[in-house]
PDB file of C-alpha atoms and ligand atoms in Angstrom:
ATOM      1  CA  MET A  20     121.322-185.376 -67.736  1.00 50.00           C
ATOM      2  CA  LYS A  21     120.869-184.038 -64.231  1.00 64.00           C
ATOM      3  CA  TYR A  22     117.230-183.488 -63.292  1.00 72.00           C
ATOM      4  CA  SER A  23     115.955-180.828 -60.947  1.00 85.00           C
ATOM      5  CA  LEU A  24     114.107-181.352 -57.712  1.00 88.00           C
ATOM      6  CA  GLU A  25     111.032-180.002 -59.490  1.00 89.00           C
ATOM      7  CA  HIS A  26     111.287-182.812 -62.068  1.00 85.00           C
ATOM      8  CA  ALA A  27     111.559-185.437 -59.298  1.00 85.00           C
ATOM      9  CA  LYS A  28     108.560-183.870 -57.571  1.00 88.00           C
ATOM     10  CA  LYS A  29     106.404-184.013 -60.724  1.00 88.00           C
ATOM     11  CA  THR A  30     107.497-187.553 -61.592  1.00 89.00           C
ATOM     12  CA  TYR A  31     106.825-188.986 -58.141  1.00 93.00           C
ATOM     13  CA  HIS A  32     103.597-187.042 -57.729  1.00 91.00           C
ATOM     14  CA  LEU A  33     102.283-189.388 -60.439  1.00 90.00           C
ATOM     15  CA  TRP A  34     103.796-192.637 -59.116  1.00 93.00           C
ATOM     16  CA  GLY A  35     102.662-191.821 -55.577  1.00 94.00           C
ATOM     17  CA  ARG A  36      99.080-191.546 -56.770  1.00 94.00           C
ATOM     18  CA  HIS A  37      99.360-194.944 -58.439  1.00 95.00           C
ATOM     19  CA  PRO A  38     101.334-197.112 -55.998  1.00 96.00           C
ATOM     20  CA  LEU A  39     100.273-200.319 -57.741  1.00 96.00           C
ATOM     21  CA  TRP A  40     101.831-199.132 -61.022  1.00 95.00           C
ATOM     22  CA  TYR A  41     104.924-198.153 -59.065  1.00 95.00           C
ATOM     23  CA  LYS A  42     105.081-201.651 -57.577  1.00 96.00           C
ATOM     24  CA  ILE A  43     104.832-203.169 -61.082  1.00 96.00           C
ATOM     25  CA  ALA A  44     107.615-200.872 -62.308  1.00 93.00           C
ATOM     26  CA  CYS A  45     109.773-202.089 -59.384  1.00 95.00           C
ATOM     27  CA  THR A  46     109.063-205.735 -60.256  1.00 95.00           C
ATOM     28  CA  VAL A  47     110.360-205.017 -63.772  1.00 92.00           C
ATOM     29  CA  THR A  48     113.393-203.047 -62.536  1.00 93.00           C
ATOM     30  CA  PHE A  49     114.391-205.863 -60.159  1.00 94.00           C
ATOM     31  CA  LEU A  50     113.689-208.544 -62.814  1.00 93.00           C
ATOM     32  CA  GLY A  51     111.423-210.352 -60.340  1.00 94.00           C
ATOM     33  CA  GLN A  52     114.111-210.442 -57.593  1.00 96.00           C
ATOM     34  CA  GLU A  53     112.741-207.510 -55.606  1.00 97.00           C
ATOM     35  CA  SER A  54     112.048-209.134 -52.223  1.00 97.00           C
ATOM     36  CA  LYS A  55     115.348-211.011 -52.215  1.00 98.00           C
ATOM     37  CA  LEU A  56     117.378-207.890 -53.024  1.00 98.00           C
ATOM     38  CA  ARG A  57     115.536-205.545 -50.657  1.00 98.00           C
ATOM     39  CA  LYS A  58     116.043-208.101 -47.872  1.00 98.00           C
ATOM     40  CA  LEU A  59     119.763-208.389 -48.705  1.00 98.00           C
ATOM     41  CA  MET A  60     120.162-204.604 -48.595  1.00 98.00           C
ATOM     42  CA  VAL A  61     118.588-204.542 -45.120  1.00 98.00           C
ATOM     43  CA  GLU A  62     120.734-207.479 -43.922  1.00 98.00           C
ATOM     44  CA  LYS A  63     123.877-205.483 -44.787  1.00 98.00           C
ATOM     45  CA  LEU A  64     122.934-203.055 -41.979  1.00 98.00           C
ATOM     46  CA  GLU A  65     123.141-205.779 -39.274  1.00 98.00           C
ATOM     47  CA  LEU A  66     120.329-204.078 -37.359  1.00 98.00           C
ATOM     48  CA  LYS A  67     119.196-205.188 -33.922  1.00 98.00           C
ATOM     49  CA  GLN A  68     115.748-205.155 -32.361  1.00 98.00           C
ATOM     50  CA  GLY A  69     115.092-201.684 -30.925  1.00 98.00           C
ATOM     51  CA  ASP A  70     117.352-199.885 -33.427  1.00 98.00           C
ATOM     52  CA  THR A  71     116.449-196.675 -35.275  1.00 98.00           C
ATOM     53  CA  VAL A  72     116.925-196.826 -39.038  1.00 98.00           C
ATOM     54  CA  LEU A  73     116.621-194.217 -41.786  1.00 98.00           C
ATOM     55  CA  ASP A  74     114.932-195.136 -45.093  1.00 98.00           C
ATOM     56  CA  LEU A  75     116.109-192.244 -47.296  1.00 98.00           C
ATOM     57  CA  ALA A  76     113.850-191.490 -50.286  1.00 98.00           C
ATOM     58  CA  CYS A  77     111.552-194.198 -48.930  1.00 98.00           C
ATOM     59  CA  GLY A  78     108.970-193.840 -51.718  1.00 98.00           C
ATOM     60  CA  THR A  79     105.828-195.888 -51.113  1.00 98.00           C
ATOM     61  CA  GLY A  80     107.484-197.854 -48.304  1.00 98.00           C
ATOM     62  CA  LEU A  81     108.461-201.045 -50.103  1.00 98.00           C
ATOM     63  CA  ASN A  82     111.357-201.592 -47.657  1.00 98.00           C
ATOM     64  CA  PHE A  83     109.218-201.298 -44.542  1.00 98.00           C
ATOM     65  CA  GLN A  84     108.373-204.975 -44.076  1.00 98.00           C
ATOM     66  CA  PHE A  85     112.084-205.912 -44.101  1.00 98.00           C
ATOM     67  CA  LEU A  86     113.008-203.042 -41.788  1.00 98.00           C
ATOM     68  CA  GLU A  87     110.158-203.896 -39.402  1.00 98.00           C
ATOM     69  CA  ASN A  88     111.447-207.481 -39.201  1.00 98.00           C
ATOM     70  CA  ALA A  89     114.928-206.170 -38.420  1.00 98.00           C
ATOM     71  CA  VAL A  90     114.162-203.518 -35.769  1.00 98.00           C
ATOM     72  CA  GLY A  91     110.938-204.931 -34.317  1.00 98.00           C
ATOM     73  CA  SER A  92     108.028-203.025 -32.862  1.00 97.00           C
ATOM     74  CA  ASN A  93     110.302-201.445 -30.218  1.00 98.00           C
ATOM     75  CA  GLY A  94     112.565-200.041 -32.922  1.00 98.00           C
ATOM     76  CA  LYS A  95     111.924-197.053 -35.151  1.00 98.00           C
ATOM     77  CA  ILE A  96     111.942-196.331 -38.880  1.00 98.00           C
ATOM     78  CA  ILE A  97     112.472-192.785 -40.115  1.00 98.00           C
ATOM     79  CA  ALA A  98     110.855-192.628 -43.553  1.00 98.00           C
ATOM     80  CA  PHE A  99     112.112-189.597 -45.475  1.00 98.00           C
ATOM     81  CA  ASP A 100     111.007-188.505 -48.948  1.00 98.00           C
ATOM     82  CA  TYR A 101     110.523-185.354 -50.990  1.00 97.00           C
ATOM     83  CA  SER A 102     107.236-186.377 -52.595  1.00 96.00           C
ATOM     84  CA  ASN A 103     104.081-185.888 -50.540  1.00 96.00           C
ATOM     85  CA  GLU A 104     102.244-188.393 -52.749  1.00 97.00           C
ATOM     86  CA  MET A 105     104.875-191.123 -52.254  1.00 97.00           C
ATOM     87  CA  LEU A 106     104.743-190.447 -48.497  1.00 98.00           C
ATOM     88  CA  THR A 107     100.941-190.655 -48.514  1.00 98.00           C
ATOM     89  CA  ALA A 108     101.174-194.105 -50.139  1.00 98.00           C
ATOM     90  CA  ALA A 109     103.855-195.091 -47.593  1.00 98.00           C
ATOM     91  CA  LYS A 110     101.637-193.958 -44.705  1.00 98.00           C
ATOM     92  CA  GLN A 111      98.758-195.998 -46.121  1.00 98.00           C
ATOM     93  CA  ARG A 112     100.993-199.085 -46.276  1.00 98.00           C
ATOM     94  CA  ALA A 113     102.032-198.535 -42.645  1.00 98.00           C
ATOM     95  CA  LYS A 114      98.405-198.135 -41.567  1.00 98.00           C
ATOM     96  CA  GLU A 115      97.263-201.299 -43.352  1.00 98.00           C
ATOM     97  CA  ASN A 116     100.024-203.285 -41.621  1.00 98.00           C
ATOM     98  CA  ASN A 117      99.618-201.658 -38.179  1.00 98.00           C
ATOM     99  CA  TRP A 118     103.209-200.407 -38.230  1.00 98.00           C
ATOM    100  CA  ASP A 119     102.994-197.519 -35.775  1.00 98.00           C
ATOM    101  CA  ASN A 120     106.727-197.067 -35.183  1.00 98.00           C
ATOM    102  CA  ILE A 121     107.421-195.121 -38.389  1.00 98.00           C
ATOM    103  CA  ASP A 122     108.151-191.366 -38.412  1.00 98.00           C
ATOM    104  CA  PHE A 123     107.388-189.799 -41.793  1.00 98.00           C
ATOM    105  CA  ILE A 124     109.362-186.720 -42.820  1.00 98.00           C
ATOM    106  CA  GLN A 125     108.914-184.735 -46.028  1.00 97.00           C
ATOM    107  CA  GLY A 126     111.963-182.887 -47.302  1.00 97.00           C
ATOM    108  CA  ASP A 127     114.945-182.681 -49.629  1.00 97.00           C
ATOM    109  CA  ALA A 128     117.499-185.346 -48.706  1.00 98.00           C
ATOM    110  CA  ALA A 129     120.289-182.878 -49.516  1.00 97.00           C
ATOM    111  CA  GLN A 130     119.033-180.819 -46.533  1.00 97.00           C
ATOM    112  CA  LEU A 131     118.500-183.806 -44.221  1.00 98.00           C
ATOM    113  CA  SER A 132     118.710-182.884 -40.561  1.00 96.00           C
ATOM    114  CA  LEU A 133     117.560-185.405 -37.948  1.00 97.00           C
ATOM    115  CA  ASN A 134     117.205-184.712 -34.246  1.00 92.00           C
ATOM    116  CA  THR A 135     118.581-188.128 -33.353  1.00 95.00           C
ATOM    117  CA  LYS A 136     121.590-190.291 -34.274  1.00 97.00           C
ATOM    118  CA  ILE A 137     120.654-193.424 -36.187  1.00 98.00           C
ATOM    119  CA  ASP A 138     121.764-197.070 -36.016  1.00 98.00           C
ATOM    120  CA  GLY A 139     121.514-197.664 -39.762  1.00 98.00           C
ATOM    121  CA  ALA A 140     120.691-195.883 -43.025  1.00 98.00           C
ATOM    122  CA  LEU A 141     119.629-197.176 -46.391  1.00 98.00           C
ATOM    123  CA  SER A 142     118.294-195.983 -49.682  1.00 98.00           C
ATOM    124  CA  SER A 143     116.979-198.074 -52.557  1.00 98.00           C
ATOM    125  CA  LEU A 144     116.688-196.576 -56.046  1.00 97.00           C
ATOM    126  CA  GLY A 145     116.687-193.233 -54.249  1.00 96.00           C
ATOM    127  CA  ILE A 146     120.204-191.781 -54.481  1.00 97.00           C
ATOM    128  CA  SER A 147     120.176-191.968 -58.295  1.00 94.00           C
ATOM    129  CA  ALA A 148     116.987-189.845 -58.320  1.00 93.00           C
ATOM    130  CA  ILE A 149     118.144-187.200 -55.829  1.00 95.00           C
ATOM    131  CA  PRO A 150     119.559-184.172 -57.696  1.00 93.00           C
ATOM    132  CA  GLN A 151     122.174-183.270 -55.027  1.00 95.00           C
ATOM    133  CA  HIS A 152     122.943-186.864 -54.186  1.00 97.00           C
ATOM    134  CA  LYS A 153     126.452-186.316 -52.757  1.00 98.00           C
ATOM    135  CA  GLU A 154     125.077-183.901 -50.158  1.00 98.00           C
ATOM    136  CA  ALA A 155     122.310-186.397 -49.327  1.00 98.00           C
ATOM    137  CA  LEU A 156     124.832-189.208 -48.834  1.00 98.00           C
ATOM    138  CA  LYS A 157     126.949-186.986 -46.613  1.00 98.00           C
ATOM    139  CA  LYS A 158     123.985-185.979 -44.453  1.00 98.00           C
ATOM    140  CA  ALA A 159     122.967-189.621 -44.034  1.00 98.00           C
ATOM    141  CA  VAL A 160     126.512-190.617 -43.030  1.00 98.00           C
ATOM    142  CA  ASP A 161     126.681-187.638 -40.623  1.00 98.00           C
ATOM    143  CA  ALA A 162     123.461-188.826 -38.947  1.00 98.00           C
ATOM    144  CA  LEU A 163     124.843-192.351 -38.505  1.00 98.00           C
ATOM    145  CA  LYS A 164     126.385-193.479 -35.190  1.00 98.00           C
ATOM    146  CA  ASN A 165     130.015-194.597 -35.302  1.00 98.00           C
ATOM    147  CA  ASN A 166     130.494-198.297 -36.100  1.00 98.00           C
ATOM    148  CA  ARG A 167     127.058-198.553 -37.710  1.00 98.00           C
ATOM    149  CA  LYS A 168     126.289-199.171 -41.371  1.00 98.00           C
ATOM    150  CA  ILE A 169     124.818-197.608 -44.481  1.00 98.00           C
ATOM    151  CA  SER A 170     123.533-199.639 -47.420  1.00 98.00           C
ATOM    152  CA  ILE A 171     122.642-198.222 -50.837  1.00 98.00           C
ATOM    153  CA  LEU A 172     120.852-200.247 -53.485  1.00 98.00           C
ATOM    154  CA  ASP A 173     120.663-198.826 -56.981  1.00 97.00           C
ATOM    155  CA  ALA A 174     120.526-199.738 -60.640  1.00 94.00           C
ATOM    156  CA  GLN A 175     122.912-199.448 -63.547  1.00 92.00           C
ATOM    157  CA  LEU A 176     122.619-199.908 -67.284  1.00 89.00           C
ATOM    158  CA  PRO A 177     123.114-203.478 -68.571  1.00 84.00           C
ATOM    159  CA  LEU A 178     126.456-204.520 -70.005  1.00 86.00           C
ATOM    160  CA  GLY A 179     127.132-206.966 -72.852  1.00 83.00           C
ATOM    161  CA  PHE A 180     124.398-208.075 -75.242  1.00 80.00           C
ATOM    162  CA  TRP A 181     121.569-206.344 -73.350  1.00 83.00           C
ATOM    163  CA  SER A 182     123.342-202.979 -73.686  1.00 85.00           C
ATOM    164  CA  ILE A 183     121.751-202.650 -77.146  1.00 88.00           C
ATOM    165  CA  PHE A 184     118.629-201.598 -75.218  1.00 86.00           C
ATOM    166  CA  ASN A 185     120.484-198.966 -73.179  1.00 85.00           C
ATOM    167  CA  PRO A 186     119.269-195.908 -75.128  1.00 89.00           C
ATOM    168  CA  LEU A 187     115.673-197.032 -74.570  1.00 88.00           C
ATOM    169  CA  ILE A 188     116.219-197.957 -70.900  1.00 86.00           C
ATOM    170  CA  ALA A 189     118.043-194.684 -70.240  1.00 84.00           C
ATOM    171  CA  TYR A 190     115.290-192.670 -71.909  1.00 82.00           C
ATOM    172  CA  VAL A 191     112.421-194.374 -70.057  1.00 82.00           C
ATOM    173  CA  TYR A 192     114.026-194.278 -66.591  1.00 81.00           C
ATOM    174  CA  LYS A 193     115.350-190.751 -67.042  1.00 82.00           C
ATOM    175  CA  HIS A 194     111.947-189.378 -67.923  1.00 78.00           C
ATOM    176  CA  TRP A 195     109.794-191.577 -65.704  1.00 78.00           C
ATOM    177  CA  ALA A 196     112.003-191.999 -62.658  1.00 78.00           C
ATOM    178  CA  SER A 197     114.380-188.974 -62.710  1.00 82.00           C
ATOM    179  CA  TRP A 198     117.116-191.619 -62.914  1.00 85.00           C
ATOM    180  CA  ASP A 199     120.635-190.291 -63.487  1.00 86.00           C
ATOM    181  CA  TYR A 200     122.645-193.355 -64.506  1.00 85.00           C
ATOM    182  CA  THR A 201     125.859-191.333 -64.887  1.00 89.00           C
ATOM    183  CA  LYS A 202     126.347-191.098 -61.104  1.00 94.00           C
ATOM    184  CA  ASN A 203     129.028-193.337 -59.645  1.00 96.00           C
ATOM    185  CA  ILE A 204     127.271-193.871 -56.326  1.00 98.00           C
ATOM    186  CA  PRO A 205     129.554-196.622 -54.936  1.00 98.00           C
ATOM    187  CA  GLU A 206     132.545-194.331 -55.500  1.00 98.00           C
ATOM    188  CA  ASP A 207     130.718-191.350 -53.973  1.00 98.00           C
ATOM    189  CA  LEU A 208     129.960-193.461 -50.894  1.00 98.00           C
ATOM    190  CA  ARG A 209     133.565-194.688 -50.769  1.00 98.00           C
ATOM    191  CA  GLN A 210     134.702-191.047 -50.563  1.00 98.00           C
ATOM    192  CA  LEU A 211     132.765-190.829 -47.283  1.00 98.00           C
ATOM    193  CA  ILE A 212     133.301-194.385 -46.018  1.00 98.00           C
ATOM    194  CA  SER A 213     136.588-195.865 -47.180  1.00 97.00           C
ATOM    195  CA  ASN A 214     135.617-199.467 -46.305  1.00 98.00           C
ATOM    196  CA  THR A 215     132.677-199.407 -48.784  1.00 98.00           C
ATOM    197  CA  LYS A 216     132.120-202.706 -50.600  1.00 98.00           C
ATOM    198  CA  THR A 217     129.925-203.194 -53.654  1.00 98.00           C
ATOM    199  CA  LYS A 218     128.124-206.390 -54.661  1.00 98.00           C
ATOM    200  CA  ARG A 219     126.342-206.733 -57.998  1.00 96.00           C
ATOM    201  CA  TYR A 220     123.251-208.752 -58.854  1.00 96.00           C
ATOM    202  CA  ASN A 221     120.840-209.451 -61.727  1.00 95.00           C
ATOM    203  CA  GLY A 222     123.509-209.513 -64.440  1.00 89.00           C
ATOM    204  CA  LYS A 223     125.122-206.448 -62.781  1.00 91.00           C
ATOM    205  CA  THR A 224     122.033-204.270 -63.294  1.00 94.00           C
ATOM    206  CA  ILE A 225     121.504-203.889 -59.526  1.00 96.00           C
ATOM    207  CA  TYR A 226     124.199-203.203 -56.952  1.00 98.00           C
ATOM    208  CA  ILE A 227     124.345-202.822 -53.203  1.00 98.00           C
ATOM    209  CA  ALA A 228     127.113-200.560 -51.866  1.00 98.00           C
ATOM    210  CA  TYR A 229     127.563-200.732 -48.100  1.00 98.00           C
ATOM    211  CA  GLY A 230     130.028-199.765 -45.426  1.00 98.00           C
ATOM    212  CA  THR A 231     130.579-199.025 -41.749  1.00 98.00           C
ATOM    213  CA  LYS A 232     131.119-195.534 -40.372  1.00 98.00           C
ATOM    214  CA  SER A 233     134.395-195.607 -38.467  1.00 94.00           C
ATOM    215  CA  ALA A 234     135.042-193.670 -35.288  1.00 83.00           C
ATOM    216  CA  PRO A 235     137.174-190.566 -36.093  1.00 78.00           C
TER     217      PRO A 235
HETATM  218  C1  LIG B 302     112.620-194.713 -57.566  1.00 59.65           C
HETATM  219  S1  LIG B 302     111.896-194.024 -56.115  1.00 59.65           S
HETATM  220  C2  LIG B 302     112.532-195.136 -54.879  1.00 59.65           C
HETATM  221  C3  LIG B 302     111.559-195.306 -53.740  1.00 59.65           C
HETATM  222  C4  LIG B 302     111.901-196.407 -52.734  1.00 59.65           C
HETATM  223  N1  LIG B 302     113.144-196.160 -52.072  1.00 59.65           N
HETATM  224  C5  LIG B 302     111.900-197.761 -53.370  1.00 59.65           C
HETATM  225  O1  LIG B 302     112.872-198.502 -53.221  1.00 59.65           O
HETATM  226  O2  LIG B 302     110.895-198.124 -53.988  1.00 59.65           O
HETATM  227  C6  LIG B 302     112.835-192.555 -55.855  1.00 59.65           C
HETATM  228  C7  LIG B 302     112.340-191.744 -54.670  1.00 59.65           C
HETATM  229  O3  LIG B 302     113.267-190.678 -54.439  1.00 59.65           O
HETATM  230  C8  LIG B 302     112.519-189.578 -53.950  1.00 59.65           C
HETATM  231  N2  LIG B 302     113.329-188.370 -54.076  1.00 59.65           N
HETATM  232  C9  LIG B 302     113.781-187.808 -55.223  1.00 59.65           C
HETATM  233  N3  LIG B 302     114.494-186.706 -54.939  1.00 59.65           N
HETATM  234  C10 LIG B 302     114.508-186.588 -53.574  1.00 59.65           C
HETATM  235  C11 LIG B 302     115.092-185.670 -52.672  1.00 59.65           C
HETATM  236  N4  LIG B 302     115.806-184.644 -53.102  1.00 59.65           N
HETATM  237  N5  LIG B 302     114.903-185.856 -51.349  1.00 59.65           N
HETATM  238  C12 LIG B 302     114.166-186.900 -50.892  1.00 59.65           C
HETATM  239  N6  LIG B 302     113.588-187.801 -51.701  1.00 59.65           N
HETATM  240  C13 LIG B 302     113.756-187.653 -53.025  1.00 59.65           C
HETATM  241  C14 LIG B 302     111.279-189.597 -54.819  1.00 59.65           C
HETATM  242  O4  LIG B 302     110.240-188.815 -54.271  1.00 59.65           O
HETATM  243  C15 LIG B 302     110.975-191.089 -54.862  1.00 59.65           C
HETATM  244  O5  LIG B 302     110.095-191.468 -53.840  1.00 59.65           O
END
């Protein structure tokens, strides 16, 4: 079930070279509710103008417009991803929109090391694709200032009637998105942040798990 970093690299090499296809795949994954759900995930962070926020496994930068609205041009986005091709597409998006307050970092999220403390951290459809996802979550929480928030959006297999399609969905997303649906990401986040809450959307196929880092 678990895919290697090499698999993620190969998979996203392809998507990064075809950002329009990737966008279409996202529209399908979010069942047409993409903007609404990305915006909700960002709202959970309660960011202020001037804040610094981490977009972990940022992909082609589909969260940027919501993050830019939240932190403003005097704030900063740290866009972190393993795939050079996804980052190239993200940089192109930033250039086209004149967003010059984004720092792009290539690396493995499990080895994340930032030279600044951050005011918020999020990841959308990223943690499920990161092979060592627990380490990545821990590093993101470590980088967060006390009393600030982390918000994780991810997908899960449908329940009820639609679960008849689960073998197909699991196969497609495993092979084409390095998706590991067996991870219990809300629980893994709760191990780090005990006040984690989880809200589910789109017939429970998308969830947002979020919480506040408490002072020790
Ligand atoms: C499904 S995409 C999500 C992209 C973006 N967050 C979004 O919402 O569209 C998964 C992303 O995780 C990245 N990724 C996978 N493993 C990673 C790792 N170990 N460290 C950093 N990024 C990783 C991939 O390169 C890819 O861009």
